[in-house]
C-alpha cells in the first residue's frame, strides 16, 4: 500500500485475483512456479495502482475493468524499472491470468 486511498481499489483487485491464485495452488505446479506467479500478480496489482494514481477517474472502476485495461492475450503492461527477464515472466503470468478470465466467463 502506498497511500490510504489505494486501499479500496487494492482490495477489489485482491478479491478479483483470488480465484486465479486459488486455481494456481490447485494446479500441481511447483511451489517455486506458483510463487513466481504470485509475485507477478503482486506486480500487476502495483502497476494497476500506479495507473489509478495517474488517472484518478480510474479509482471508481471495477477490478475487472482495471485488469482488462492492462492485460491481453500477449501479456501485460510494461513493468516500470523492470528487466527483460522480469518482463517475460510477468507477461507469462498475465497471459495465464487472461486465459483464466476468458475461460471463467464461459
XYZ file of N, CA, C and O in Angstrom:
424
model
N 0.846 -1.174 0.000
C 0.000 0.000 0.000
C 0.889 1.234 0.000
O 1.754 1.389 0.842
N 0.639 2.115 -0.925
C 1.370 3.360 -0.971
C 0.686 4.429 -0.138
O 1.303 5.098 0.667
N -0.608 4.556 -0.309
C -1.390 5.566 0.391
C -2.734 4.965 0.793
O -3.187 3.981 0.215
N -3.369 5.591 1.755
C -4.676 5.129 2.245
C -5.701 5.019 1.108
O -6.492 4.087 1.065
N -5.643 5.962 0.170
C -6.613 5.953 -0.934
C -6.416 4.763 -1.876
O -7.275 4.454 -2.693
N -5.270 4.070 -1.755
C -5.019 2.881 -2.579
C -5.763 1.647 -2.061
O -5.897 0.655 -2.777
N -6.221 1.697 -0.815
C -6.857 0.518 -0.207
C -8.105 0.036 -0.944
O -8.196 -1.155 -1.248
N -9.099 0.887 -1.231
C -10.305 0.359 -1.893
C -10.019 -0.315 -3.240
O -10.437 -1.462 -3.442
N -9.300 0.337 -4.174
C -9.042 -0.390 -5.430
C -8.136 -1.596 -5.217
O -8.292 -2.615 -5.889
N -7.213 -1.500 -4.268
C -6.335 -2.633 -3.981
C -7.105 -3.833 -3.465
O -6.845 -4.970 -3.866
N -8.051 -3.585 -2.592
C -8.877 -4.689 -2.067
C -9.730 -5.311 -3.173
O -9.908 -6.535 -3.206
N -10.257 -4.477 -4.054
C -11.042 -5.020 -5.175
C -10.158 -5.893 -6.068
O -10.589 -6.945 -6.534
N -8.933 -5.457 -6.294
C -8.016 -6.244 -7.118
C -7.688 -7.577 -6.463
O -7.710 -8.618 -7.124
N -7.388 -7.553 -5.173
C -7.060 -8.800 -4.466
C -8.227 -9.776 -4.564
O -8.034 -10.966 -4.846
N -9.441 -9.287 -4.355
C -10.623 -10.154 -4.447
C -10.774 -10.715 -5.866
O -11.145 -11.881 -6.045
N -10.466 -9.907 -6.862
C -10.575 -10.349 -8.254
C -9.475 -11.349 -8.601
O -9.690 -12.286 -9.376
N -8.287 -11.182 -8.024
C -7.168 -12.083 -8.278
C -7.330 -13.429 -7.572
O -6.784 -14.436 -8.013
N -8.043 -13.441 -6.472
C -8.087 -14.611 -5.594
C -8.492 -15.915 -6.289
O -7.806 -16.931 -6.108
N -9.555 -15.974 -7.090
C -9.892 -17.254 -7.741
C -8.754 -17.789 -8.619
O -8.502 -18.991 -8.654
N -8.044 -16.897 -9.293
C -6.906 -17.318 -10.110
C -5.795 -17.879 -9.236
O -5.220 -18.932 -9.538
N -5.508 -17.208 -8.140
C -4.456 -17.663 -7.238
C -4.802 -19.003 -6.609
O -3.942 -19.881 -6.479
N -6.069 -19.202 -6.265
C -6.505 -20.494 -5.714
C -6.333 -21.582 -6.762
O -5.826 -22.666 -6.468
N -6.732 -21.293 -7.986
C -6.582 -22.267 -9.070
C -5.113 -22.635 -9.258
O -4.780 -23.794 -9.489
N -4.214 -21.657 -9.150
C -2.785 -21.945 -9.272
C -2.320 -22.926 -8.204
O -1.559 -23.848 -8.491
N -2.790 -22.725 -6.965
C -2.356 -23.594 -5.867
C -2.867 -25.017 -6.044
O -2.270 -25.946 -5.508
N -3.944 -25.173 -6.788
C -4.536 -26.495 -7.006
C -4.078 -27.125 -8.334
O -4.542 -28.202 -8.686
N -3.180 -26.459 -9.035
C -2.826 -26.872 -10.391
C -1.731 -27.934 -10.475
O -1.498 -28.484 -11.544
N -1.038 -28.185 -9.382
C 0.051 -29.153 -9.418
C 1.379 -28.558 -9.843
O 2.364 -29.285 -10.004
N 1.422 -27.243 -10.047
C 2.682 -26.589 -10.379
C 3.611 -26.620 -9.166
O 3.153 -26.750 -8.032
N 4.891 -26.484 -9.409
C 5.850 -26.467 -8.301
C 5.630 -25.225 -7.439
O 5.090 -24.216 -7.907
N 6.079 -25.311 -6.191
C 5.942 -24.168 -5.273
C 6.662 -22.947 -5.823
O 6.165 -21.824 -5.699
N 7.811 -23.153 -6.417
C 8.576 -22.030 -6.974
C 7.813 -21.360 -8.123
O 7.762 -20.134 -8.209
N 7.231 -22.155 -9.005
C 6.467 -21.599 -10.125
C 5.258 -20.837 -9.611
O 4.968 -19.729 -10.086
N 4.559 -21.413 -8.650
C 3.402 -20.725 -8.067
C 3.849 -19.413 -7.431
O 3.207 -18.371 -7.634
N 4.957 -19.439 -6.703
C 5.454 -18.212 -6.068
C 5.812 -17.158 -7.109
O 5.549 -15.974 -6.913
N 6.386 -17.577 -8.235
C 6.684 -16.625 -9.314
C 5.407 -15.975 -9.829
O 5.373 -14.767 -10.059
N 4.365 -16.779 -10.019
C 3.085 -16.221 -10.484
C 2.487 -15.284 -9.431
O 1.970 -14.214 -9.779
N 2.562 -15.668 -8.168
C 2.047 -14.801 -7.088
C 2.812 -13.479 -7.088
O 2.210 -12.398 -6.990
N 4.123 -13.542 -7.207
C 4.933 -12.317 -7.246
C 4.535 -11.440 -8.432
O 4.438 -10.209 -8.318
N 4.292 -12.073 -9.564
C 3.890 -11.318 -10.752
C 2.492 -10.709 -10.598
O 2.242 -9.607 -11.098
N 1.614 -11.402 -9.905
C 0.284 -10.831 -9.656
C 0.392 -9.620 -8.723
O -0.317 -8.630 -8.890
N 1.289 -9.708 -7.740
C 1.561 -8.570 -6.852
C 2.049 -7.379 -7.692
O 1.618 -6.243 -7.519
N 2.952 -7.670 -8.634
C 3.478 -6.645 -9.520
C 2.367 -6.069 -10.398
O 2.290 -4.842 -10.586
N 1.493 -6.922 -10.913
C 0.367 -6.452 -11.721
C -0.505 -5.495 -10.908
O -0.885 -4.424 -11.392
N -0.811 -5.881 -9.686
C -1.604 -5.000 -8.829
C -0.920 -3.661 -8.626
O -1.564 -2.606 -8.683
N 0.381 -3.677 -8.421
C 1.131 -2.436 -8.244
C 1.107 -1.561 -9.481
O 0.976 -0.329 -9.385
N 1.229 -2.184 -10.641
C 1.180 -1.418 -11.894
C -0.207 -0.805 -12.096
O -0.329 0.339 -12.552
N -1.238 -1.553 -11.740
C -2.597 -1.020 -11.870
C -2.805 0.136 -10.898
O -3.370 1.177 -11.271
N -2.348 -0.006 -9.664
C -2.486 1.089 -8.689
C -1.713 2.317 -9.163
O -2.167 3.448 -9.010
N -0.552 2.115 -9.770
C 0.209 3.234 -10.337
C -0.646 3.963 -11.384
O -0.713 5.183 -11.413
N -1.322 3.177 -12.246
C -2.202 3.777 -13.259
C -3.350 4.539 -12.602
O -3.712 5.630 -13.054
N -3.928 3.947 -11.563
C -5.045 4.593 -10.856
C -4.597 5.927 -10.253
O -5.327 6.913 -10.315
N -3.403 5.944 -9.694
C -2.901 7.191 -9.121
C -2.605 8.230 -10.192
O -2.725 9.427 -9.942
N -2.252 7.784 -11.384
C -2.008 8.700 -12.501
C -3.286 9.200 -13.143
O -3.304 10.270 -13.743
N -4.342 8.416 -13.040
C -5.654 8.757 -13.620
C -6.715 8.564 -12.550
O -7.353 7.496 -12.497
N -6.927 9.546 -11.681
C -7.863 9.385 -10.553
C -9.266 8.929 -10.946
O -9.947 8.291 -10.151
N -9.700 9.187 -12.170
C -11.041 8.741 -12.592
C -11.146 7.220 -12.583
O -12.230 6.659 -12.458
N -10.007 6.529 -12.690
C -9.996 5.060 -12.672
C -10.275 4.497 -11.278
O -10.607 3.334 -11.133
N -10.137 5.333 -10.249
C -10.283 4.890 -8.864
C -11.641 4.228 -8.603
O -11.748 3.344 -7.774
N -12.660 4.628 -9.342
C -14.005 4.074 -9.135
C -14.306 2.895 -10.057
O -15.375 2.300 -9.971
N -13.367 2.540 -10.899
C -13.568 1.415 -11.828
C -13.565 0.094 -11.072
O -12.924 -0.047 -10.036
N -14.265 -0.866 -11.641
C -14.247 -2.211 -11.047
C -12.877 -2.837 -11.281
O -12.131 -2.429 -12.180
N -12.564 -3.842 -10.497
C -11.299 -4.558 -10.669
C -11.233 -5.165 -12.072
O -10.183 -5.125 -12.715
N -12.347 -5.717 -12.522
C -12.360 -6.314 -13.861
C -12.006 -5.280 -14.922
O -11.203 -5.551 -15.824
N -12.580 -4.098 -14.830
C -12.281 -3.044 -15.803
C -10.804 -2.654 -15.746
O -10.169 -2.463 -16.785
N -10.275 -2.538 -14.538
C -8.873 -2.158 -14.384
C -7.949 -3.216 -14.979
O -6.998 -2.889 -15.699
N -8.247 -4.483 -14.698
C -7.408 -5.573 -15.211
C -7.537 -5.669 -16.724
O -6.536 -5.773 -17.435
N -8.758 -5.621 -17.225
C -8.977 -5.746 -18.676
C -8.341 -4.611 -19.451
O -8.042 -4.753 -20.633
N -8.120 -3.482 -18.765
C -7.472 -2.348 -19.413
C -5.971 -2.520 -19.604
O -5.356 -1.770 -20.362
N -5.382 -3.515 -18.929
C -3.920 -3.640 -18.996
C -3.413 -5.010 -19.427
O -2.263 -5.124 -19.854
N -4.213 -6.074 -19.306
C -3.712 -7.381 -19.764
C -4.449 -7.799 -21.027
O -5.558 -7.340 -21.304
N -3.803 -8.667 -21.775
C -4.374 -9.147 -23.033
C -3.732 -10.488 -23.357
O -2.899 -10.986 -22.587
N -4.079 -11.057 -24.481
C -3.603 -12.393 -24.829
C -2.083 -12.473 -25.010
O -1.509 -13.561 -24.979
N -1.428 -11.333 -25.169
C 0.024 -11.331 -25.374
C 0.810 -10.973 -24.121
O 2.037 -11.014 -24.140
N 0.132 -10.601 -23.046
C 0.845 -10.277 -21.812
C 0.219 -9.133 -21.057
O -0.995 -8.952 -21.071
N 1.068 -8.373 -20.418
C 0.602 -7.290 -19.570
C 1.290 -5.990 -19.900
O 1.978 -5.876 -20.918
N 1.122 -5.019 -19.024
C 1.747 -3.717 -19.258
C 3.266 -3.806 -19.089
O 3.784 -4.765 -18.522
N 3.952 -2.811 -19.578
C 5.395 -2.731 -19.364
C 5.641 -2.451 -17.889
O 4.982 -1.599 -17.293
N 6.578 -3.180 -17.313
C 6.932 -3.002 -15.909
C 7.813 -1.761 -15.772
O 8.785 -1.615 -16.522
N 7.483 -0.901 -14.827
C 8.336 0.237 -14.526
C 9.614 -0.272 -13.865
O 9.548 -1.046 -12.909
N 10.744 0.096 -14.397
C 12.053 -0.282 -13.852
C 12.272 -1.792 -13.844
O 12.928 -2.311 -12.952
N 11.704 -2.492 -14.813
C 11.871 -3.944 -14.872
C 12.916 -4.359 -15.894
O 13.249 -3.618 -16.810
N 13.459 -5.543 -15.698
C 14.420 -6.119 -16.630
C 13.683 -6.952 -17.656
O 12.527 -7.342 -17.468
N 14.374 -7.296 -18.713
C 13.772 -8.079 -19.792
C 13.272 -9.434 -19.296
O 12.178 -9.864 -19.652
N 14.072 -10.115 -18.464
C 13.654 -11.412 -17.925
C 12.421 -11.272 -17.044
O 11.536 -12.123 -17.070
N 12.386 -10.212 -16.249
C 11.213 -9.967 -15.398
C 9.976 -9.727 -16.257
O 8.899 -10.217 -15.931
N 10.131 -8.977 -17.331
C 9.008 -8.684 -18.216
C 8.478 -9.961 -18.854
O 7.275 -10.165 -18.943
N 9.389 -10.842 -19.262
C 8.958 -12.113 -19.873
C 8.156 -12.949 -18.881
O 7.102 -13.490 -19.213
N 8.653 -13.058 -17.659
C 7.951 -13.810 -16.617
C 6.594 -13.173 -16.313
O 5.580 -13.859 -16.203
N 6.589 -11.861 -16.190
C 5.370 -11.111 -15.910
C 4.343 -11.322 -17.028
O 3.167 -11.590 -16.770
N 4.789 -11.212 -18.269
C 3.882 -11.413 -19.410
C 3.311 -12.826 -19.418
O 2.146 -13.030 -19.746
N 4.123 -13.808 -19.049
C 3.653 -15.184 -18.974
C 2.502 -15.310 -17.965
O 1.475 -15.934 -18.250
N 2.679 -14.710 -16.806
C 1.614 -14.741 -15.793
C 0.382 -13.999 -16.289
O -0.743 -14.480 -16.114
N 0.577 -12.849 -16.909
C -0.566 -12.075 -17.411
C -1.331 -12.850 -18.481
O -2.568 -12.821 -18.506
N -0.612 -13.559 -19.353
C -1.288 -14.386 -20.366
C -2.098 -15.496 -19.693
O -3.237 -15.775 -20.082
N -1.510 -16.116 -18.696
C -2.185 -17.197 -17.964
C -3.431 -16.647 -17.266
O -4.493 -17.270 -17.294
N -3.322 -15.485 -16.650
C -4.459 -14.850 -15.978
C -5.527 -14.461 -17.005
O -6.717 -14.659 -16.775
N -5.106 -13.944 -18.138
C -6.044 -13.571 -19.204
C -6.848 -14.796 -19.657
O -8.078 -14.734 -19.774
N -6.167 -15.914 -19.879
C -6.869 -17.141 -20.292
C -7.829 -17.604 -19.201
O -8.946 -18.056 -19.491
N -7.412 -17.495 -17.955
C -8.281 -17.853 -16.834
C -9.547 -16.998 -16.835
O -10.655 -17.517 -16.671
N -9.399 -15.718 -17.038
C -10.550 -14.804 -17.065
C -11.495 -15.184 -18.207
O -12.707 -15.274 -18.014
N -10.933 -15.383 -19.385
C -11.759 -15.732 -20.548
C -12.508 -17.038 -20.310
O -13.706 -17.145 -20.567
N -11.823 -18.064 -19.789
C -12.462 -19.357 -19.532
C -13.513 -19.261 -18.437
O -14.510 -19.975 -18.479
N -13.305 -18.393 -17.473
C -14.255 -18.230 -16.366
C -15.558 -17.604 -16.829
O -16.587 -17.765 -16.191
N -15.513 -16.880 -17.932
C -16.702 -16.218 -18.439
C -17.567 -17.133 -19.291
O -18.669 -16.781 -19.662
N -17.069 -18.309 -19.607
C -17.833 -19.247 -20.450
C -18.795 -20.031 -19.625
O -18.771 -20.273 -18.520
